[in-house]
């Protein structure tokens, strides 16, 4: 065996084709990757040999002898099937079945002994193992040794495919553990000791080769800590670098635009809004650029807080840019900011206020004239606020003096986009990021860990609670009642949303809802393929029968034909409409000229029509928890109580559970955590959303236990970087950081 280190490619350990398979199916390239590939579970020992105590569903490892083996042809398939009966020393027997005899027939002959690993199933009344992994003993002695080993160890089960089964993987890992003579140790000893962590070498043994009395979870905790520690070191360094940057202090101007705005506010700011406003003001006045995340419950009034920061920037002679994820949202921000500012938004115009400024809009689909005007206003400084989509990030967009960048609904933007906008300042501008969804602390520390965080916890006074109910669409009476409720609200002068999972075909208003082969998904819905949306088909949702999803147009014609809704003004909104039409519809809805908006999830974020009181979500089982919470935040925004009806038909057990959770609480933090528990973090922290350095392998961000690990690692890493920003004293950690950044960079480049 050649010298093996953790950096060695797996080709040093295994044959080329096997290495290729490990790379392709599991993304394992190096020995270190193999070490980090942790078992899915362990088979407990004591399940050895005793064939009499098995039951269905159990993971077992049995040592047994092949008693009989028979192949037979199958009626409706090619190839032969192999049925083996194995038995233990006590005379108990168990059936073992291979649907393809190929490769097994020659080995599993009567008289050979070995161990078999698999899950107990049943065929008729007999228990059986189907396609177990097995290893046969060459001779009596080898058998004894193997049995002894399995008697004294827990057997790791890896997630594997094809020929690369768990047994093979276990062997590879063991060989690697025995051959690599120095296991890396990125965590300094004093930290390890202080946290009571085991050495990394010990951790790997615990995870991959635990003895009967060992606790693999102790080893896994160490790997989790490592992962968190390296990530937090990166974040701490990023924070340190940001602190060293020099921006322009933006000093408050008493009696300026902000003061004039505050005097015009039709409501009183909540205490949270005021306090956060003060924090912003003092950070804007500092030479160190602000780098802050503002999160808060849906409807907690983040926009007002952000707008006040923008006005402060303008008071100090600078400009502010507001980056929104969709055209609908950019247009709405532009509209609502202009409306909130009133005469203050008519700077330079007759009748405008003396402090007035101008709010420009910049989106990709604007006509050339409008865009040119906005570009000019941004470059000349005439526009104090420029609201836009990605169009803002493009090279030719220039600002006279960009003081503050506000990014709305951050999780849809990568770090790269945020940085691209930052670079448009003469000096680094202040940055404020707003998220639509409340973020569990684990995610805040991981994804946004290089920023300071402010949280708006209270909702403005006078908010009415939202009542949420699940409606079983299989019961016609319930459906009728739902539309009746919508009609009642409209009769009271209120408005409603009906949200559907797909657009459907505009030509097909027959109400059949049949899907065509054309693309009927909504590109705006596609925007949030990450963390507050699992698209139309939540992952792991195997219990939901395939069902035709209701489209916006089919729903429209259903509603038109519903007696209760006669005379109600209906309109559709979705991402495939052209931007002018979208904008016109949103304006009309905001103005109360439309009663019921039948829409896709384009209305999910930020849309603010306080007069809307009911939302019906059709095929609600097709949406994720956070997304439903976000959606329902569109109602109950004014003094009118909100009602959200989650319509579902034949939802699977897990989907039904999700809907019940949403109906049971309006606490967005609680729901965000529940959501995280249900999905894999890879989906949560996709590269597009998180940028570099934020995806996790071992940590489970939905778990409370892991929150403590991250918090500990964060404290340790920040202290370490504070004392040694360049990691000069910690070369092993520096190497781990470099490797992590490389990996993430590679992922980032690959995804383009
Ligand atoms: P978020 O973006 O946090 O979901 P918004 O900023 O859109 O919330 O605010 C929701 C609504 O509440 C808006 O109509 C806004 O004008 C209003 N609002 C904000 N702050 C207050 C307050 N302190 N009192 C009353 N209404 C408020
Ligand atoms: Mg908002």
XYZ file of C-alpha atoms and ligand atoms in Angstrom:
780
model
C 0.000 0.000 0.000
C 1.490 3.369 -1.004
C 1.633 6.123 1.575
C -1.880 7.253 2.189
C -2.916 10.637 3.554
C -6.281 12.247 3.877
C -5.481 14.226 0.738
C -4.872 11.101 -1.304
C -7.327 10.540 -4.107
C -9.431 7.422 -3.706
C -7.671 5.937 -6.723
C -4.800 5.268 -4.301
C -7.109 3.093 -2.255
C -9.311 1.334 -4.779
C -9.412 0.367 -8.438
C -10.225 3.019 -10.965
C -13.755 1.936 -11.736
C -14.657 1.755 -8.083
C -13.157 5.190 -7.466
C -15.180 6.487 -10.380
C -18.318 5.030 -8.935
C -17.641 6.588 -5.532
C -17.064 9.940 -7.182
C -20.106 9.750 -9.391
C -22.675 8.389 -6.971
C -21.452 9.840 -3.687
C -19.188 12.712 -4.652
C -16.296 11.101 -2.779
C -12.923 12.008 -4.236
C -10.361 11.843 -1.477
C -9.678 9.725 1.559
C -10.888 12.643 3.684
C -14.179 12.560 1.786
C -14.484 8.901 2.598
C -13.909 9.637 6.286
C -16.619 12.267 6.208
C -19.054 9.865 4.605
C -20.821 8.804 7.760
C -23.027 5.736 8.126
C -26.750 6.164 7.932
C -27.302 3.901 10.885
C -25.849 0.983 12.778
C -26.971 -2.571 13.179
C -26.880 -3.395 16.812
C -24.919 -6.486 17.737
C -26.713 -9.177 19.669
C -28.750 -9.651 16.550
C -26.040 -12.091 15.602
C -26.979 -15.696 14.983
C -30.308 -15.682 16.740
C -32.583 -16.394 13.848
C -35.540 -17.202 16.044
C -36.172 -13.663 17.275
C -36.485 -11.739 14.029
C -39.358 -9.566 13.034
C -40.389 -7.655 9.951
C -38.727 -4.311 9.367
C -35.735 -5.062 11.565
C -32.183 -4.410 10.355
C -30.214 -7.497 11.081
C -26.836 -9.030 10.763
C -26.898 -12.793 11.015
C -24.181 -15.371 10.848
C -25.470 -18.479 9.192
C -24.770 -21.372 6.916
C -26.297 -21.904 3.518
C -28.504 -24.983 3.781
C -30.087 -25.127 0.370
C -29.895 -23.017 -2.763
C -32.215 -23.222 -5.768
C -32.612 -21.163 -8.901
C -35.694 -20.942 -11.014
C -36.865 -19.032 -14.036
C -39.414 -16.322 -13.581
C -42.627 -16.118 -15.492
C -42.628 -12.504 -16.530
C -38.988 -11.607 -16.356
C -35.823 -12.729 -17.968
C -33.067 -14.214 -15.866
C -33.236 -16.526 -12.933
C -34.213 -16.058 -9.358
C -32.180 -17.514 -6.511
C -33.729 -18.751 -3.293
C -31.417 -19.734 -0.491
C -32.274 -21.072 2.916
C -29.792 -20.168 5.604
C -29.683 -21.615 9.083
C -27.954 -20.992 12.381
C -26.404 -23.410 14.862
C -29.660 -23.722 16.750
C -31.559 -25.089 13.797
C -33.477 -21.889 12.972
C -33.893 -21.062 9.313
C -34.478 -18.003 7.163
C -35.245 -17.529 3.469
C -32.944 -15.351 1.400
C -34.082 -14.247 -2.039
C -32.243 -12.723 -4.987
C -34.387 -11.701 -7.928
C -31.333 -11.944 -10.053
C -29.241 -15.012 -9.411
C -26.408 -13.559 -11.446
C -23.222 -13.215 -9.415
C -24.658 -14.994 -6.378
C -25.450 -18.404 -7.696
C -21.826 -19.476 -7.846
C -21.027 -18.317 -4.312
C -23.984 -19.259 -2.197
C -23.578 -23.031 -2.239
C -24.836 -25.307 0.505
C -22.297 -25.599 3.288
C -20.686 -22.156 3.012
C -20.848 -19.904 6.041
C -20.937 -16.154 6.247
C -22.828 -13.210 7.535
C -25.794 -11.546 5.935
C -26.951 -7.967 6.452
C -30.324 -6.629 5.476
C -33.811 -5.742 6.495
C -36.254 -8.471 7.386
C -39.250 -8.656 5.093
C -42.015 -11.163 4.641
C -43.227 -13.261 1.771
C -46.510 -14.850 2.580
C -46.133 -15.970 6.175
C -42.404 -16.575 5.976
C -39.789 -14.056 6.949
C -37.104 -13.374 4.417
C -34.142 -11.253 3.484
C -34.206 -9.862 -0.026
C -30.910 -9.050 -1.694
C -28.946 -8.898 1.547
C -25.346 -7.860 1.592
C -23.202 -10.781 2.617
C -19.661 -11.860 3.179
C -18.669 -15.495 3.120
C -15.972 -16.996 5.309
C -13.031 -18.572 3.546
C -12.460 -21.067 6.316
C -13.335 -21.891 9.866
C -10.657 -19.635 11.328
C -11.613 -16.583 9.301
C -15.187 -17.260 10.259
C -14.354 -17.318 13.953
C -12.461 -14.053 13.704
C -15.257 -12.367 11.773
C -17.904 -13.574 14.165
C -15.856 -12.315 17.066
C -15.484 -8.925 15.420
C -19.183 -8.608 14.790
C -19.968 -9.710 18.290
C -17.951 -6.827 19.681
C -18.755 -4.024 17.249
C -21.680 -2.098 15.957
C -21.989 -2.561 12.233
C -22.253 0.642 10.231
C -24.753 0.750 7.386
C -23.833 3.237 4.676
C -26.117 4.629 2.051
C -24.851 2.875 -1.017
C -25.804 1.827 -4.475
C -25.140 -1.144 -6.687
C -22.076 -3.259 -6.148
C -20.622 -0.764 -3.712
C -22.496 -2.088 -0.759
C -22.100 -1.268 2.881
C -19.754 -4.142 3.537
C -17.424 -3.005 0.813
C -17.519 0.548 2.074
C -16.865 -0.549 5.596
C -13.794 -2.439 4.423
C -12.526 0.575 2.486
C -12.955 2.895 5.415
C -11.272 0.467 7.769
C -8.326 0.036 5.434
C -8.026 3.799 5.145
C -8.267 4.260 8.916
C -5.541 1.679 9.407
C -3.263 3.098 6.723
C -3.442 6.859 7.152
C -1.010 7.489 9.950
C -1.858 11.042 10.832
C -5.432 12.139 11.030
C -5.913 15.879 10.574
C -6.773 17.955 13.574
C -8.125 21.372 12.582
C -9.420 22.261 16.043
C -6.771 23.583 18.450
C -6.208 21.434 21.483
C -7.218 24.037 24.061
C -10.576 24.436 22.323
C -11.019 20.682 22.141
C -10.289 20.257 25.789
C -12.484 23.157 26.838
C -15.438 21.726 24.906
C -14.788 18.166 25.977
C -14.479 17.003 22.378
C -12.796 13.779 21.379
C -9.824 13.849 18.994
C -10.733 13.701 15.357
C -8.963 10.364 15.021
C -11.053 8.988 17.865
C -14.180 10.531 16.351
C -13.590 8.737 13.064
C -13.140 5.435 14.888
C -16.348 6.033 16.826
C -18.269 6.797 13.687
C -16.899 4.119 11.391
C -15.746 1.365 13.726
C -17.624 1.631 16.997
C -17.292 -1.103 19.542
C -20.429 -2.432 21.183
C -20.269 -0.006 24.104
C -19.194 3.029 22.074
C -21.450 5.931 21.233
C -21.053 6.797 17.558
C -22.989 9.994 18.241
C -20.028 11.346 20.217
C -17.926 10.953 17.125
C -20.557 12.507 14.933
C -20.870 15.445 17.302
C -17.180 16.041 16.846
C -17.545 16.001 13.035
C -20.450 18.400 13.355
C -18.409 20.652 15.563
C -15.576 20.605 13.009
C -17.923 21.519 10.240
C -19.380 24.367 12.260
C -15.965 25.502 13.447
C -14.490 25.761 9.955
C -17.588 27.551 8.664
C -17.595 29.968 11.555
C -13.897 30.645 11.074
C -14.643 31.635 7.491
C -17.482 33.851 8.626
C -15.356 35.398 11.354
C -12.645 36.191 8.823
C -15.200 37.680 6.471
C -16.541 39.786 9.285
C -13.015 40.880 10.227
C -12.282 41.896 6.646
C -15.525 43.852 6.453
C -14.668 45.631 9.667
C -11.407 46.769 8.199
C -13.144 48.413 5.245
C -13.663 52.124 5.344
C -16.955 53.519 4.189
C -18.429 56.967 4.320
C -20.112 57.990 7.551
C -23.654 59.167 6.831
C -24.572 61.564 9.570
C -28.170 62.288 10.527
C -29.655 65.612 9.483
C -32.080 66.999 12.020
C -35.072 68.530 10.331
C -34.319 66.686 7.099
C -36.155 64.227 4.874
C -36.377 61.512 7.530
C -37.793 63.940 10.059
C -40.338 65.159 7.517
C -41.293 61.568 6.732
C -41.709 60.655 10.404
C -43.932 63.657 10.895
C -46.177 62.443 8.079
C -46.402 58.792 9.197
C -50.043 57.857 9.659
C -49.187 55.426 12.456
C -46.866 55.195 15.380
C -43.732 53.102 14.988
C -43.584 50.051 17.197
C -40.946 50.007 19.888
C -38.964 47.457 17.897
C -39.092 49.602 14.783
C -37.860 52.600 16.749
C -35.046 50.740 18.441
C -33.806 49.167 15.246
C -34.045 52.557 13.575
C -31.682 53.936 16.192
C -29.217 51.117 15.652
C -29.288 51.772 11.897
C -28.775 55.504 12.406
C -25.725 55.005 14.555
C -24.235 52.414 12.222
C -24.859 54.587 9.166
C -23.023 57.385 10.956
C -19.995 55.184 11.428
C -17.037 54.841 9.124
C -17.398 51.081 9.305
C -19.966 50.016 6.717
C -23.105 48.580 8.229
C -23.602 44.916 7.425
C -26.868 43.922 8.958
C -29.679 41.456 8.554
C -33.200 42.558 9.370
C -35.592 39.740 9.955
C -39.079 39.677 11.261
C -42.416 38.047 11.126
C -44.507 38.563 8.015
C -46.204 41.955 8.332
C -43.986 43.180 11.153
C -43.210 46.332 9.199
C -39.710 45.759 7.875
C -40.262 47.917 4.832
C -40.901 51.057 6.849
C -37.773 50.441 8.867
C -35.718 49.994 5.713
C -37.234 53.069 4.112
C -36.294 55.160 7.127
C -32.691 54.009 6.731
C -32.810 54.981 3.056
C -34.090 58.428 3.940
C -31.296 58.833 6.468
C -28.824 58.009 3.701
C -30.396 60.632 1.460
C -30.302 63.188 4.266
C -26.546 62.666 4.345
C -26.269 63.402 0.630
C -26.142 59.800 -0.598
C -28.404 57.455 -2.533
C -30.049 54.166 -1.672
C -30.679 51.141 -3.867
C -33.382 48.597 -3.089
C -32.943 45.209 -4.707
C -36.054 43.041 -5.003
C -36.287 39.457 -6.263
C -39.185 39.795 -8.697
C -40.644 42.433 -10.978
C -43.950 42.312 -9.139
C -42.215 43.046 -5.884
C -39.937 45.742 -7.315
C -42.917 47.497 -8.863
C -44.844 47.232 -5.648
C -41.969 48.610 -3.579
C -41.646 51.465 -6.008
C -45.352 52.152 -5.794
C -45.658 51.869 -2.040
C -42.517 53.861 -1.271
C -43.669 56.602 -3.601
C -47.077 56.561 -1.941
C -45.661 56.568 1.586
C -43.408 59.498 0.735
C -46.258 61.466 -0.821
C -45.070 64.972 -1.697
C -41.625 64.020 -0.394
C -41.195 61.894 -3.501
C -41.620 64.840 -5.814
C -38.215 66.384 -5.395
C -37.452 69.101 -7.885
C -41.055 69.190 -9.012
C -43.533 71.948 -8.595
C -45.471 71.348 -5.410
C -42.872 68.938 -4.103
C -41.455 69.314 -0.648
C -38.229 71.272 -0.209
C -36.392 68.135 0.981
C -37.997 65.972 -1.652
C -36.289 63.247 -3.543
C -37.183 60.997 -6.475
C -37.816 57.256 -6.473
C -36.728 55.543 -9.680
C -37.601 52.044 -10.869
C -35.254 49.855 -12.861
C -36.316 46.452 -14.178
C -35.356 44.286 -17.100
C -38.651 44.546 -18.902
C -39.068 48.308 -18.833
C -39.301 50.063 -22.130
C -36.126 51.742 -23.323
C -37.257 55.279 -22.538
C -38.228 54.548 -18.958
C -35.039 52.640 -18.376
C -32.888 55.433 -19.790
C -34.549 57.934 -17.501
C -33.965 55.721 -14.464
C -30.336 55.099 -15.407
C -29.823 58.815 -15.791
C -31.491 59.604 -12.468
C -29.306 57.036 -10.741
C -26.104 58.288 -12.327
C -26.851 61.977 -11.803
C -27.962 61.515 -8.223
C -31.381 62.906 -9.066
C -32.993 59.749 -7.730
C -32.431 59.330 -4.020
C -33.867 55.854 -4.139
C -33.540 53.400 -6.997
C -35.719 50.305 -6.729
C -35.058 47.398 -9.039
C -34.586 43.748 -9.805
C -31.324 42.137 -10.951
C -31.277 44.815 -13.593
C -29.739 46.972 -10.863
C -26.686 44.762 -10.707
C -25.683 45.148 -14.335
C -22.418 46.834 -15.194
C -23.767 49.926 -16.896
C -25.847 50.935 -13.880
C -24.076 53.745 -12.063
C -24.791 55.826 -9.015
C -23.599 59.328 -8.178
C -22.978 58.286 -4.569
C -24.426 54.998 -3.405
C -24.652 55.131 0.378
C -26.941 52.232 1.244
C -27.861 48.966 -0.400
C -31.038 47.303 0.804
C -31.626 43.741 -0.337
C -35.152 42.480 0.110
C -35.911 38.794 0.509
C -32.241 37.940 0.696
C -32.522 34.212 0.402
C -33.170 34.563 -3.280
C -29.925 36.369 -3.877
C -26.436 34.998 -3.621
C -23.581 36.699 -1.849
C -22.181 37.434 -5.318
C -25.149 39.577 -6.257
C -24.998 41.472 -3.015
C -21.314 42.116 -3.607
C -21.855 43.224 -7.202
C -24.185 45.920 -5.983
C -21.841 46.931 -3.195
C -19.139 47.587 -5.734
C -21.158 50.418 -7.225
C -20.331 52.666 -4.289
C -17.383 55.047 -4.340
C -16.457 53.482 -1.030
C -18.162 50.342 0.290
C -21.774 51.300 1.001
C -23.745 50.267 4.022
C -25.712 47.072 3.485
C -29.047 46.079 4.921
C -30.534 42.710 4.106
C -34.179 41.962 4.798
C -35.595 38.473 4.839
C -39.224 37.683 4.316
C -39.234 34.583 6.429
C -38.247 34.363 10.020
C -34.973 32.510 10.255
C -34.179 29.934 12.894
C -31.070 30.780 14.839
C -29.120 27.914 13.276
C -29.608 29.373 9.819
C -29.000 32.929 10.959
C -25.663 31.828 12.415
C -24.707 29.792 9.379
C -26.038 31.472 6.263
C -25.949 35.028 7.547
C -23.218 34.478 10.082
C -21.012 37.319 8.862
C -23.724 39.883 9.527
C -25.184 41.466 12.608
C -28.830 40.647 13.078
C -31.858 42.697 14.079
C -35.195 41.062 14.689
C -38.631 42.632 14.709
C -40.595 40.449 17.073
C -43.821 42.349 17.566
C -46.473 43.076 14.991
C -47.867 46.604 14.767
C -50.777 47.157 17.094
C -54.264 46.688 15.776
C -53.277 43.665 13.701
C -55.964 41.078 13.707
C -54.935 37.475 14.016
C -55.204 35.164 11.045
C -57.396 32.129 11.461
C -56.322 29.153 9.380
C -58.410 26.104 8.542
C -57.829 23.045 6.451
C -60.642 22.412 3.979
C -61.205 18.888 2.718
C -62.009 19.391 -0.944
C -63.466 15.908 -1.190
C -66.468 17.215 0.689
C -68.569 19.323 -1.689
C -70.270 21.069 1.200
C -66.961 22.358 2.494
C -65.948 23.640 -0.908
C -69.267 25.451 -1.316
C -68.860 26.957 2.114
C -65.368 28.154 1.195
C -66.582 30.111 -1.828
C -69.475 31.396 0.213
C -67.037 32.787 2.767
C -65.134 34.504 -0.046
C -68.400 35.981 -1.317
C -69.291 37.193 2.179
C -65.983 38.989 2.537
C -66.405 40.609 -0.853
C -69.913 41.685 0.136
C -68.368 43.391 3.162
C -66.108 45.326 0.811
C -63.038 43.191 1.379
C -60.885 41.335 -1.103
C -59.566 37.812 -1.560
C -56.715 35.799 -2.998
C -57.121 32.371 -4.488
C -53.699 30.769 -4.893
C -53.093 27.842 -7.240
C -49.983 25.697 -7.679
C -49.748 26.188 -11.435
C -50.757 28.524 -14.206
C -52.393 26.122 -16.592
C -53.410 27.028 -20.067
C -55.125 30.315 -20.846
C -56.957 28.718 -23.781
C -58.219 25.969 -21.607
C -60.804 27.619 -19.449
C -63.060 24.633 -19.635
C -62.550 24.019 -15.974
C -61.264 20.539 -16.517
C -57.861 21.611 -15.292
C -56.172 19.133 -17.562
C -52.487 19.790 -17.959
C -51.032 20.196 -21.399
C -47.554 19.270 -22.370
C -46.637 22.917 -22.599
C -44.804 24.526 -19.765
C -47.381 25.474 -17.255
C -45.192 26.182 -14.316
C -44.667 29.654 -13.060
C -41.181 31.041 -13.363
C -41.769 33.265 -10.403
C -42.719 30.262 -8.376
C -39.507 28.701 -9.583
C -37.607 31.498 -7.951
C -37.926 29.998 -4.572
C -36.849 26.503 -5.293
C -35.029 26.887 -2.018
C -35.976 27.414 1.413
C -39.464 28.644 1.675
C -40.700 26.606 -1.194
C -40.308 23.061 -2.165
C -41.824 23.594 -5.551
C -44.885 21.759 -6.605
C -43.772 18.408 -5.285
C -42.301 18.426 -1.812
C -39.454 16.047 -1.492
C -39.948 12.679 0.061
C -43.640 12.997 -0.498
C -44.247 9.468 -1.564
C -47.541 8.997 0.081
C -49.320 11.604 -2.025
C -50.976 10.058 -5.032
C -50.195 11.698 -8.333
C -52.928 14.205 -8.929
C -53.725 16.864 -11.480
C -52.728 20.218 -10.061
C -55.218 23.021 -10.336
C -54.204 25.804 -12.686
C -55.033 29.479 -12.361
C -57.148 29.523 -15.513
C -59.090 26.394 -14.671
C -59.788 27.882 -11.248
C -60.917 31.112 -12.831
C -63.570 29.344 -14.844
C -64.624 27.247 -11.870
C -65.142 30.408 -9.855
C -67.007 32.071 -12.701
C -69.397 29.158 -12.696
C -69.852 29.226 -8.926
C -73.284 30.670 -8.061
C -72.096 32.318 -4.840
C -69.562 34.359 -6.785
C -71.794 35.805 -9.457
C -70.999 39.462 -10.036
C -67.698 39.239 -8.184
C -64.821 40.841 -10.100
C -62.187 38.180 -10.805
C -58.758 38.580 -12.322
C -55.668 36.421 -12.787
C -52.050 37.110 -11.903
C -49.054 34.927 -12.658
C -45.454 35.121 -13.747
C -46.031 34.553 -17.443
C -48.115 37.681 -17.924
C -46.196 40.532 -19.414
C -44.872 42.988 -16.822
C -47.236 45.821 -17.748
C -50.230 43.546 -17.377
C -48.936 42.273 -14.038
C -48.386 45.770 -12.841
C -51.793 46.946 -14.011
C -53.489 44.033 -12.266
C -51.664 44.634 -8.997
C -52.558 48.314 -9.128
C -56.181 47.536 -9.810
C -56.266 45.044 -6.964
C -54.593 47.510 -4.593
C -57.142 50.121 -5.663
C -60.011 47.768 -4.889
C -61.100 47.438 -8.510
C -60.679 43.674 -8.395
C -62.396 41.591 -5.728
C -60.696 38.248 -6.097
C -57.228 37.696 -7.450
C -56.632 34.188 -8.763
C -52.891 33.844 -8.695
C -49.817 31.688 -8.457
C -47.208 32.204 -5.772
C -46.139 35.469 -7.422
C -48.076 37.055 -4.592
C -46.097 35.185 -2.017
C -43.668 37.824 -0.963
C -44.201 41.336 0.147
C -47.449 42.039 -1.663
C -49.323 44.384 0.621
C -53.025 45.048 0.224
C -54.426 45.637 3.720
C -58.013 45.352 2.499
C -57.539 41.712 1.511
C -59.066 39.524 4.195
C -59.322 35.973 2.834
C -56.914 33.675 1.147
C -57.830 30.317 -0.286
C -54.874 28.103 -1.161
C -55.908 25.442 -3.660
C -54.013 22.119 -3.517
C -52.402 23.453 -0.378
C -50.679 20.123 0.175
C -48.386 20.996 -2.697
C -46.773 23.862 -0.834
C -44.109 23.885 1.869
C -44.690 25.060 5.416
C -42.808 28.326 5.219
C -44.314 29.091 1.884
C -47.843 28.695 3.211
C -46.963 30.908 6.150
C -45.549 33.481 3.785
C -48.613 33.275 1.568
C -51.098 33.726 4.354
C -49.162 36.757 5.537
C -50.814 38.537 2.602
C -54.081 38.698 4.547
C -54.840 40.159 7.945
C -52.516 43.069 7.263
C -54.978 45.774 8.132
C -57.588 46.050 10.849
C -59.634 43.364 9.088
C -59.258 39.875 10.591
C -57.547 37.503 8.209
C -58.819 34.102 7.170
C -56.767 31.486 5.396
C -58.373 28.355 3.986
C -56.054 25.550 2.982
C -57.887 23.440 0.467
C -56.660 19.928 -0.034
C -57.785 16.732 -1.642
C -56.467 13.285 -0.839
C -53.287 14.632 0.705
C -50.802 12.092 1.995
C -50.158 11.702 5.675
C -47.087 13.895 5.727
C -48.710 16.629 3.699
C -51.724 16.582 5.996
C -49.403 16.903 8.962
C -47.733 19.933 7.383
C -51.067 21.623 6.823
C -52.115 20.955 10.399
C -48.894 22.518 11.616
C -49.530 25.646 9.582
C -53.092 25.823 10.835
C -51.980 25.346 14.434
C -49.652 28.309 14.811
C -48.829 31.673 13.308
C -45.386 31.748 14.893
C -43.099 31.986 11.888
C -39.993 30.992 13.827
C -41.598 27.799 15.007
C -42.793 26.991 11.501
C -39.410 27.749 9.981
C -37.853 25.219 12.309
C -40.519 22.642 11.559
C -39.848 23.205 7.898
C -36.150 22.660 8.354
C -36.780 19.390 10.122
C -38.626 18.148 7.080
C -36.081 18.888 4.433
C -32.482 18.232 3.840
C -30.197 21.156 4.452
C -28.684 20.865 1.023
C -31.959 22.190 -0.292
C -32.060 24.886 2.302
C -28.614 26.155 1.650
C -28.361 25.788 -2.097
C -25.430 27.612 -3.576
C -27.580 30.202 -5.279
C -29.046 31.258 -2.043
C -26.149 31.078 0.278
C -23.114 31.787 -1.791
C -19.830 30.441 -0.614
C -19.097 28.597 2.530
C -22.516 27.847 3.854
C -23.667 24.396 2.878
C -23.564 21.761 5.539
C -22.947 18.052 5.510
C -23.251 16.807 9.063
C -25.152 19.552 10.802
C -28.927 19.406 10.917
C -30.117 22.970 11.049
C -33.588 22.013 12.215
C -32.258 20.325 15.345
C -32.063 22.129 18.649
C -29.052 20.023 19.677
C -27.102 21.210 16.674
C -27.941 24.806 17.453
C -25.800 24.518 20.576
C -22.937 22.984 18.623
C -23.041 25.858 16.130
C -23.247 28.446 18.889
C -20.230 26.906 20.667
C -18.214 26.667 17.471
C -19.118 30.244 16.631
C -17.942 31.550 19.958
C -14.686 29.607 19.685
C -14.008 30.544 16.071
C -14.712 34.240 16.543
C -12.422 34.352 19.569
C -9.698 32.566 17.674
C -9.943 34.822 14.609
C -10.011 37.864 16.826
C -6.665 36.863 18.287
C -5.186 35.499 15.076
C -6.991 36.870 12.008
C -4.561 35.310 9.532
C -4.609 31.907 11.276
C -0.809 32.015 11.428
C -0.742 30.066 14.653
C -3.212 27.536 13.333
C -1.959 26.076 10.059
C -4.192 22.987 10.230
C -7.267 25.154 10.569
C -6.013 27.445 7.811
C -5.699 24.403 5.557
C -9.207 23.221 6.415
C -10.552 26.683 5.672
C -8.741 26.840 2.345
C -10.046 23.435 1.396
C -13.582 24.340 2.337
C -13.431 27.537 0.278
C -12.028 25.610 -2.682
C -14.786 23.064 -2.490
C -17.489 25.673 -2.321
C -15.903 27.634 -5.106
C -15.920 24.511 -7.244
C -19.594 23.921 -6.499
C -20.311 27.535 -7.240
C -18.491 27.483 -10.578
C -20.124 24.248 -11.595
C -23.570 25.668 -11.078
C -22.518 28.759 -13.018
P -43.169 43.170 6.198
O -42.357 43.618 5.037
O -42.371 43.051 7.455
O -43.952 41.934 5.911
P -44.457 45.668 5.796
O -43.302 46.561 6.018
O -44.866 45.400 4.404
O -44.224 44.297 6.534
O -45.679 46.234 6.647
C -46.944 45.680 6.582
C -47.982 46.741 6.708
O -47.983 47.285 8.014
C -47.817 47.909 5.778
O -49.070 48.262 5.293
C -47.239 48.990 6.658
O -47.582 50.272 6.191
C -47.909 48.707 7.976
N -47.143 49.135 9.142
C -45.808 49.099 9.290
N -45.456 49.554 10.513
C -46.601 49.864 11.159
C -46.901 50.369 12.470
N -45.938 50.650 13.348
N -48.198 50.570 12.786
C -49.165 50.275 11.910
N -48.958 49.802 10.669
C -47.689 49.583 10.284
Mg -41.990 43.135 3.029
